Amino acid sequence: MHLVTKVIDLDEGFRLARTMRLSVGSKDIIAPKRALSASQSRYHNENILTNDVIKGLVEVYRHIDQEKIHKMISDNKEVAKFSYGLSSSLKKVDTTREVVIGILEFNSRGNIPNPEETELLLDLLNNPYFDIVASPIIPKLPFEKYTKFLDEFIKVYESSSFIPALSPCIPHYSRSDIPRLFEYYAKQDIFSKNFICVDFNGSNPISQYTFVSMIVREAIFLEREFGEPVFLHAVNLKYGKATKKQIVVPAKDLLIFTIGFNSFGASHKILPIAGAIGDYELRTKVLDRNNYGYYSLEIAGNLIKDIGTYEISLKDVLTDYKMAKLFNAERQGLEAKEISDAIRERRCKNYIESKEYIKKEGKILKKINKVHMEAMQQKL
């Protein structure tokens, strides 16, 4: 599958904020874009949302542990069951028009996947519904072991007839490992050079601004080397952690569009409870587009003015908190379109700076500016 990327507009204030066209065969989308998650759960399958403005990019993310993969290796019925689950989660997706990204996370308990596991992972990704797939996410696998896994993954790929475009995936590695992994992918012909998935591992782009700076900087070098704009897709992105003193959390996830990324999907990570965070982090929060705050449900009913026409209302969420993911996905999708329009009209910086909870936390804008400075530095 051939991918084509093209920069359409750049913002004047945030130079890393840009609108891009991504074309995959006869399909194309304009980013910034919020990828809608195709889950088997009716509460989490964001593709039941029908507004064409937010549709176009779909993310299929599946966790696989060793027990599950060994069942599939020994029983073809388990493979068929897995494949059926994928196709059923895409029933609400127009696969003739929407771009579908497939991502597998395999928990190998820190070990390099064996040949049988590697072959099955590639077979599962070689799904006719997928337009783009990322190299598998293997948690807790250090750089050296991950590249050894990729070596074997490539060998299996080269002996198969593969349908989707194969995207590099950048795990949440250290600053020293990121350039080495970019260099590795750049040398491998089978990987796309103009579309990259980046795993944020449940963190937000502002607290991880040094990680973002390095990713965007390496992507810029890749653009210069291969002559094509790089489309960056953020995986497992969150809005940020809450402390007991914060009843409202700034919408740091949406700021990913101001610092070089083009799309993001739902977070599929379960964050551990730590210190002062406690169960505050685990409580559902909902987005207010007007001020870029995420509110706990305990206070949302009194403080959020749910202005506008939406498929999922605040009342729906207050009646059934499980609807919160759909509530947020709809608003994040519409906000991605709003930011896209702001970039096109060269007012993205002013638009972001007008949001109350972004202005309140002064360090946020400073970190955005720092990403811009660090990412644009020349490579020695």
GROMACS .gro file of C-alpha atoms in nm:
model
  380
    1MET     CA    1   0.000   0.000   0.000
    2HIS     CA    2   0.147   0.333  -0.108
    3LEU     CA    3   0.129   0.638   0.122
    4VAL     CA    4   0.149   0.998   0.003
    5THR     CA    5   0.180   1.296   0.236
    6LYS     CA    6   0.157   1.666   0.154
    7VAL     CA    7   0.181   1.978   0.371
    8ILE     CA    8  -0.109   2.213   0.301
    9ASP     CA    9  -0.071   2.496   0.554
   10LEU     CA   10   0.167   2.612   0.829
   11ASP     CA   11   0.072   2.827   1.126
   12GLU     CA   12   0.259   3.155   1.163
   13GLY     CA   13   0.297   3.142   1.543
   14PHE     CA   14   0.346   2.768   1.595
   15ARG     CA   15   0.563   2.670   1.298
   16LEU     CA   16   0.539   2.299   1.383
   17ALA     CA   17   0.159   2.315   1.360
   18ARG     CA   18   0.057   2.222   1.007
   19THR     CA   19  -0.231   2.080   0.812
   20MET     CA   20  -0.142   1.776   0.604
   21ARG     CA   21  -0.307   1.552   0.351
   22LEU     CA   22  -0.252   1.178   0.394
   23SER     CA   23  -0.343   0.966   0.092
   24VAL     CA   24  -0.361   0.587   0.100
   25GLY     CA   25  -0.462   0.452  -0.237
   26SER     CA   26  -0.793   0.619  -0.323
   27LYS     CA   27  -0.850   0.736   0.037
   28ASP     CA   28  -0.733   1.063   0.180
   29ILE     CA   29  -0.775   1.265   0.499
   30ILE     CA   30  -0.682   1.613   0.613
   31ALA     CA   31  -0.507   1.640   0.950
   32PRO     CA   32  -0.499   1.740   1.236
   33LYS     CA   33  -0.725   1.444   1.304
   34ARG     CA   34  -0.845   1.249   1.606
   35ALA     CA   35  -0.836   0.877   1.516
   36LEU     CA   36  -1.154   0.702   1.632
   37SER     CA   37  -1.095   0.379   1.822
   38ALA     CA   38  -1.254   0.059   1.688
   39SER     CA   39  -1.320  -0.141   2.004
   40GLN     CA   40  -1.534  -0.449   2.054
   41SER     CA   41  -1.704  -0.271   2.344
   42ARG     CA   42  -2.006  -0.060   2.254
   43TYR     CA   43  -1.898   0.194   2.515
   44HIS     CA   44  -1.549   0.227   2.367
   45ASN     CA   45  -1.613   0.186   1.993
   46GLU     CA   46  -1.592   0.549   1.892
   47ASN     CA   47  -1.695   0.472   1.536
   48ILE     CA   48  -2.061   0.472   1.635
   49LEU     CA   49  -2.026   0.852   1.613
   50THR     CA   50  -2.170   0.958   1.278
   51ASN     CA   51  -2.052   1.317   1.221
   52ASP     CA   52  -1.851   1.317   0.896
   53VAL     CA   53  -1.639   1.605   1.028
   54ILE     CA   54  -1.468   1.377   1.282
   55LYS     CA   55  -1.459   1.060   1.073
   56GLY     CA   56  -1.189   0.953   0.831
   57LEU     CA   57  -0.916   0.798   1.050
   58VAL     CA   58  -0.967   0.478   1.251
   59GLU     CA   59  -0.733   0.310   1.500
   60VAL     CA   60  -0.765  -0.062   1.576
   61TYR     CA   61  -0.557  -0.140   1.886
   62ARG     CA   62  -0.539  -0.486   2.040
   63HIS     CA   63  -0.353  -0.625   2.342
   64ILE     CA   64  -0.212  -0.978   2.317
   65ASP     CA   65  -0.045  -1.164   2.601
   66GLN     CA   66   0.156  -1.485   2.585
   67GLU     CA   67  -0.136  -1.703   2.686
   68LYS     CA   68  -0.351  -1.564   2.404
   69ILE     CA   69  -0.080  -1.588   2.138
   70HIS     CA   70   0.003  -1.948   2.232
   71LYS     CA   71  -0.366  -2.039   2.205
   72MET     CA   72  -0.371  -1.892   1.855
   73ILE     CA   73  -0.050  -2.069   1.757
   74SER     CA   74  -0.197  -2.406   1.856
   75ASP     CA   75  -0.557  -2.352   1.743
   76ASN     CA   76  -0.665  -2.189   1.415
   77LYS     CA   77  -1.010  -2.135   1.560
   78GLU     CA   78  -0.858  -1.884   1.803
   79VAL     CA   79  -0.704  -1.696   1.511
   80ALA     CA   80  -1.040  -1.692   1.333
   81LYS     CA   81  -1.203  -1.565   1.654
   82PHE     CA   82  -0.948  -1.285   1.679
   83SER     CA   83  -0.994  -1.187   1.314
   84TYR     CA   84  -1.372  -1.191   1.351
   85GLY     CA   85  -1.342  -0.957   1.649
   86LEU     CA   86  -1.143  -0.714   1.434
   87SER     CA   87  -1.391  -0.717   1.149
   88SER     CA   88  -1.694  -0.686   1.380
   89SER     CA   89  -1.543  -0.378   1.547
   90LEU     CA   90  -1.525  -0.215   1.201
   91LYS     CA   91  -1.892  -0.263   1.112
   92LYS     CA   92  -1.958   0.109   1.163
   93VAL     CA   93  -1.657   0.207   0.951
   94ASP     CA   94  -1.677   0.283   0.580
   95THR     CA   95  -1.358   0.099   0.486
   96THR     CA   96  -1.387   0.225   0.127
   97ARG     CA   97  -1.334   0.583   0.248
   98GLU     CA   98  -1.176   0.578   0.594
   99VAL     CA   99  -0.808   0.509   0.662
  100VAL     CA  100  -0.765   0.222   0.911
  101ILE     CA  101  -0.451   0.186   1.126
  102GLY     CA  102  -0.380  -0.151   1.291
  103ILE     CA  103  -0.166  -0.169   1.607
  104LEU     CA  104  -0.079  -0.474   1.817
  105GLU     CA  105   0.072  -0.463   2.165
  106PHE     CA  106   0.229  -0.794   2.262
  107ASN     CA  107   0.329  -0.849   2.624
  108SER     CA  108   0.623  -1.087   2.592
  109ARG     CA  109   0.726  -1.030   2.956
  110GLY     CA  110   1.044  -0.855   2.850
  111ASN     CA  111   1.160  -1.133   2.619
  112ILE     CA  112   1.225  -1.119   2.245
  113PRO     CA  113   0.928  -1.289   2.073
  114ASN     CA  114   1.021  -1.631   1.937
  115PRO     CA  115   0.991  -1.713   1.563
  116GLU     CA  116   0.639  -1.860   1.595
  117GLU     CA  117   0.516  -1.557   1.788
  118THR     CA  118   0.679  -1.319   1.541
  119GLU     CA  119   0.523  -1.495   1.243
  120LEU     CA  120   0.178  -1.487   1.400
  121LEU     CA  121   0.205  -1.118   1.488
  122LEU     CA  122   0.278  -1.039   1.124
  123ASP     CA  123  -0.005  -1.265   1.005
  124LEU     CA  124  -0.251  -1.087   1.235
  125LEU     CA  125  -0.139  -0.747   1.105
  126ASN     CA  126  -0.175  -0.864   0.744
  127ASN     CA  127  -0.547  -0.795   0.753
  128PRO     CA  128  -0.730  -0.674   0.440
  129TYR     CA  129  -0.917  -0.412   0.645
  130PHE     CA  130  -0.592  -0.241   0.749
  131ASP     CA  131  -0.444   0.033   0.532
  132ILE     CA  132  -0.149   0.102   0.764
  133VAL     CA  133  -0.002  -0.112   1.040
  134ALA     CA  134   0.268  -0.028   1.292
  135SER     CA  135   0.553  -0.255   1.390
  136PRO     CA  136   0.428  -0.428   1.709
  137ILE     CA  137   0.458  -0.259   2.046
  138ILE     CA  138   0.650  -0.486   2.285
  139PRO     CA  139   0.639  -0.335   2.638
  140LYS     CA  140   0.955  -0.337   2.850
  141LEU     CA  141   1.172  -0.456   2.562
  142PRO     CA  142   1.491  -0.245   2.554
  143PHE     CA  143   1.628  -0.097   2.232
  144GLU     CA  144   1.884  -0.371   2.155
  145LYS     CA  145   1.628  -0.650   2.200
  146TYR     CA  146   1.360  -0.461   2.007
  147THR     CA  147   1.583  -0.418   1.702
  148LYS     CA  148   1.671  -0.789   1.717
  149PHE     CA  149   1.298  -0.861   1.713
  150LEU     CA  150   1.256  -0.624   1.417
  151ASP     CA  151   1.533  -0.809   1.230
  152GLU     CA  152   1.331  -1.131   1.258
  153PHE     CA  153   1.005  -0.948   1.184
  154ILE     CA  154   1.156  -0.816   0.860
  155LYS     CA  155   1.269  -1.165   0.755
  156VAL     CA  156   0.913  -1.296   0.799
  157TYR     CA  157   0.774  -0.995   0.614
  158GLU     CA  158   1.005  -1.049   0.318
  159SER     CA  159   0.882  -1.406   0.278
  160SER     CA  160   0.513  -1.305   0.280
  161SER     CA  161   0.267  -1.122   0.058
  162PHE     CA  162   0.188  -0.819   0.271
  163ILE     CA  163  -0.110  -0.592   0.202
  164PRO     CA  164  -0.101  -0.286   0.436
  165ALA     CA  165   0.167  -0.017   0.447
  166LEU     CA  166   0.414  -0.088   0.728
  167SER     CA  167   0.484   0.205   0.960
  168PRO     CA  168   0.772   0.237   1.205
  169CYS     CA  169   0.667   0.246   1.568
  170ILE     CA  170   0.875   0.441   1.819
  171PRO     CA  171   0.838   0.307   2.174
  172HIS     CA  172   0.872   0.539   2.473
  173TYR     CA  173   1.251   0.518   2.471
  174SER     CA  174   1.524   0.744   2.608
  175ARG     CA  175   1.671   1.038   2.417
  176SER     CA  176   1.982   0.833   2.339
  177ASP     CA  177   1.784   0.544   2.187
  178ILE     CA  178   1.541   0.746   1.972
  179PRO     CA  179   1.795   0.864   1.711
  180ARG     CA  180   1.936   0.512   1.684
  181LEU     CA  181   1.590   0.367   1.620
  182PHE     CA  182   1.514   0.631   1.356
  183GLU     CA  183   1.844   0.546   1.190
  184TYR     CA  184   1.753   0.175   1.198
  185TYR     CA  185   1.413   0.233   1.033
  186ALA     CA  186   1.565   0.468   0.772
  187LYS     CA  187   1.783   0.181   0.647
  188GLN     CA  188   1.493  -0.064   0.612
  189ASP     CA  189   1.314  -0.040   0.278
  190ILE     CA  190   1.002  -0.220   0.398
  191PHE     CA  191   0.905   0.062   0.639
  192SER     CA  192   0.731   0.379   0.529
  193LYS     CA  193   0.941   0.693   0.569
  194ASN     CA  194   0.647   0.935   0.566
  195PHE     CA  195   0.421   0.788   0.838
  196ILE     CA  196   0.536   0.705   1.192
  197CYS     CA  197   0.350   0.587   1.502
  198VAL     CA  198   0.483   0.705   1.839
  199ASP     CA  199   0.386   0.535   2.167
  200PHE     CA  200   0.337   0.784   2.453
  201ASN     CA  201   0.269   0.498   2.698
  202GLY     CA  202  -0.017   0.683   2.871
  203SER     CA  203   0.163   1.016   2.914
  204ASN     CA  204   0.088   1.361   2.775
  205PRO     CA  205   0.295   1.563   2.527
  206ILE     CA  206   0.369   1.852   2.764
  207SER     CA  207   0.517   1.652   3.052
  208GLN     CA  208   0.707   1.455   2.786
  209TYR     CA  209   0.818   1.761   2.589
  210THR     CA  210   1.181   1.646   2.566
  211PHE     CA  211   1.062   1.314   2.418
  212VAL     CA  212   0.844   1.506   2.172
  213SER     CA  213   1.132   1.739   2.078
  214MET     CA  214   1.354   1.445   1.991
  215ILE     CA  215   1.082   1.268   1.789
  216VAL     CA  216   0.993   1.578   1.586
  217ARG     CA  217   1.358   1.666   1.534
  218GLU     CA  218   1.435   1.319   1.397
  219ALA     CA  219   1.122   1.334   1.178
  220ILE     CA  220   1.245   1.662   1.028
  221PHE     CA  221   1.581   1.499   0.946
  222LEU     CA  222   1.392   1.212   0.783
  223GLU     CA  223   1.193   1.460   0.572
  224ARG     CA  224   1.514   1.619   0.448
  225GLU     CA  225   1.670   1.282   0.368
  226PHE     CA  226   1.376   1.132   0.178
  227GLY     CA  227   1.203   1.448   0.052
  228GLU     CA  228   0.858   1.370   0.193
  229PRO     CA  229   0.667   1.524   0.486
  230VAL     CA  230   0.639   1.287   0.783
  231PHE     CA  231   0.291   1.227   0.925
  232LEU     CA  232   0.322   1.161   1.302
  233HIS     CA  233   0.051   0.960   1.478
  234ALA     CA  234   0.049   0.957   1.860
  235VAL     CA  235  -0.053   0.631   2.028
  236ASN     CA  236  -0.165   0.597   2.393
  237LEU     CA  237  -0.178   0.972   2.452
  238LYS     CA  238  -0.343   1.110   2.769
  239TYR     CA  239  -0.448   1.458   2.878
  240GLY     CA  240  -0.237   1.450   3.194
  241LYS     CA  241  -0.247   1.334   3.553
  242ALA     CA  242  -0.458   1.497   3.822
  243THR     CA  243  -0.352   1.570   4.177
  244LYS     CA  244  -0.580   1.616   4.474
  245LYS     CA  245  -0.546   1.991   4.437
  246GLN     CA  246  -0.665   1.984   4.075
  247ILE     CA  247  -1.035   1.947   4.012
  248VAL     CA  248  -0.978   2.047   3.650
  249VAL     CA  249  -0.690   1.915   3.436
  250PRO     CA  250  -0.564   2.114   3.134
  251ALA     CA  251  -0.628   1.949   2.796
  252LYS     CA  252  -0.263   1.880   2.721
  253ASP     CA  253  -0.348   1.602   2.474
  254LEU     CA  254  -0.495   1.846   2.220
  255LEU     CA  255  -0.172   2.047   2.227
  256ILE     CA  256  -0.001   1.763   2.039
  257PHE     CA  257  -0.118   1.936   1.719
  258THR     CA  258   0.087   2.247   1.801
  259ILE     CA  259   0.418   2.060   1.829
  260GLY     CA  260   0.455   1.860   1.510
  261PHE     CA  261   0.208   1.573   1.542
  262ASN     CA  262  -0.082   1.522   1.301
  263SER     CA  263  -0.314   1.273   1.472
  264PHE     CA  264  -0.376   1.084   1.793
  265GLY     CA  265  -0.608   0.812   1.915
  266ALA     CA  266  -0.748   0.693   2.247
  267SER     CA  267  -0.517   0.584   2.527
  268HIS     CA  268  -0.523   0.208   2.577
  269LYS     CA  269  -0.297   0.212   2.883
  270ILE     CA  270  -0.407   0.163   3.245
  271LEU     CA  271  -0.199   0.400   3.455
  272PRO     CA  272  -0.085   0.284   3.800
  273ILE     CA  273  -0.200   0.466   4.113
  274ALA     CA  274   0.090   0.661   4.264
  275GLY     CA  275   0.138   0.890   4.563
  276ALA     CA  276  -0.093   1.187   4.578
  277ILE     CA  277  -0.266   1.093   4.256
  278GLY     CA  278  -0.465   0.805   4.405
  279ASP     CA  279  -0.806   0.733   4.262
  280TYR     CA  280  -0.834   1.086   4.129
  281GLU     CA  281  -0.651   0.970   3.817
  282LEU     CA  282  -0.889   0.680   3.770
  283ARG     CA  283  -1.206   0.884   3.789
  284THR     CA  284  -1.369   0.974   3.462
  285LYS     CA  285  -1.306   1.324   3.330
  286VAL     CA  286  -1.482   1.507   3.050
  287LEU     CA  287  -1.359   1.780   2.817
  288ASP     CA  288  -1.489   2.136   2.801
  289ARG     CA  289  -1.388   2.265   2.459
  290ASN     CA  290  -1.451   2.625   2.561
  291ASN     CA  291  -1.167   2.645   2.816
  292TYR     CA  292  -0.961   2.328   2.748
  293GLY     CA  293  -1.027   2.178   3.089
  294TYR     CA  294  -1.104   1.815   3.175
  295TYR     CA  295  -1.355   1.803   3.462
  296SER     CA  296  -1.433   1.525   3.707
  297LEU     CA  297  -1.792   1.408   3.672
  298GLU     CA  298  -1.861   1.513   4.032
  299ILE     CA  299  -1.838   1.878   3.928
  300ALA     CA  300  -1.892   1.867   3.552
  301GLY     CA  301  -2.269   1.896   3.571
  302ASN     CA  302  -2.246   2.230   3.750
  303LEU     CA  303  -1.947   2.384   3.573
  304ILE     CA  304  -1.948   2.273   3.207
  305LYS     CA  305  -2.171   2.467   2.973
  306ASP     CA  306  -2.241   2.204   2.708
  307ILE     CA  307  -2.311   2.450   2.429
  308GLY     CA  308  -2.362   2.320   2.076
  309THR     CA  309  -2.515   2.020   1.903
  310TYR     CA  310  -2.352   1.690   1.991
  311GLU     CA  311  -2.442   1.323   1.953
  312ILE     CA  312  -2.330   1.248   2.311
  313SER     CA  313  -2.450   1.508   2.560
  314LEU     CA  314  -2.323   1.581   2.910
  315LYS     CA  315  -2.658   1.458   3.035
  316ASP     CA  316  -2.590   1.121   2.869
  317VAL     CA  317  -2.261   1.093   3.058
  318LEU     CA  318  -2.409   1.200   3.391
  319THR     CA  319  -2.671   0.928   3.342
  320ASP     CA  320  -2.414   0.664   3.241
  321TYR     CA  321  -2.048   0.749   3.310
  322LYS     CA  322  -1.934   0.482   3.061
  323MET     CA  323  -2.040   0.721   2.785
  324ALA     CA  324  -1.755   0.957   2.880
  325LYS     CA  325  -1.510   0.808   2.628
  326LEU     CA  326  -1.753   0.873   2.344
  327PHE     CA  327  -1.826   1.220   2.485
  328ASN     CA  328  -1.456   1.307   2.481
  329ALA     CA  329  -1.383   1.144   2.143
  330GLU     CA  330  -1.655   1.349   1.976
  331ARG     CA  331  -1.528   1.676   2.123
  332GLN     CA  332  -1.162   1.594   2.058
  333GLY     CA  333  -1.252   1.517   1.697
  334LEU     CA  334  -1.435   1.845   1.653
  335GLU     CA  335  -1.155   2.032   1.825
  336ALA     CA  336  -0.903   1.874   1.586
  337LYS     CA  337  -1.107   2.024   1.300
  338GLU     CA  338  -1.117   2.361   1.479
  339ILE     CA  339  -0.738   2.356   1.517
  340SER     CA  340  -0.701   2.256   1.151
  341ASP     CA  341  -0.908   2.560   1.052
  342ALA     CA  342  -0.704   2.780   1.285
  343ILE     CA  343  -0.379   2.664   1.122
  344ARG     CA  344  -0.520   2.730   0.776
  345GLU     CA  345  -0.617   3.082   0.887
  346ARG     CA  346  -0.276   3.138   1.056
  347ARG     CA  347  -0.431   3.190   1.400
  348CYS     CA  348  -0.354   2.862   1.579
  349LYS     CA  349  -0.118   3.020   1.834
  350ASN     CA  350  -0.372   3.287   1.927
  351TYR     CA  351  -0.649   3.028   1.946
  352ILE     CA  352  -0.458   2.800   2.185
  353GLU     CA  353  -0.339   3.090   2.401
  354SER     CA  354  -0.699   3.204   2.445
  355LYS     CA  355  -0.796   2.887   2.633
  356GLU     CA  356  -0.836   2.949   3.008
  357TYR     CA  357  -0.669   2.635   3.144
  358ILE     CA  358  -0.376   2.665   2.905
  359LYS     CA  359  -0.315   3.024   3.016
  360LYS     CA  360  -0.352   2.935   3.385
  361GLU     CA  361  -0.063   2.688   3.380
  362GLY     CA  362   0.214   2.912   3.249
  363LYS     CA  363   0.465   2.632   3.202
  364ILE     CA  364   0.257   2.477   2.926
  365LEU     CA  365   0.322   2.749   2.669
  366LYS     CA  366   0.688   2.768   2.771
  367LYS     CA  367   0.727   2.396   2.702
  368ILE     CA  368   0.553   2.428   2.364
  369ASN     CA  369   0.799   2.701   2.271
  370LYS     CA  370   1.088   2.488   2.397
  371VAL     CA  371   0.980   2.199   2.170
  372HIS     CA  372   0.981   2.439   1.876
  373MET     CA  373   1.332   2.558   1.956
  374GLU     CA  374   1.480   2.213   2.023
  375ALA     CA  375   1.310   2.037   1.730
  376MET     CA  376   1.434   2.292   1.478
  377GLN     CA  377   1.799   2.261   1.585
  378GLN     CA  378   2.040   2.144   1.318
  379LYS     CA  379   2.195   1.800   1.355
  380LEU     CA  380   2.570   1.805   1.419
   0.00000   0.00000   0.00000
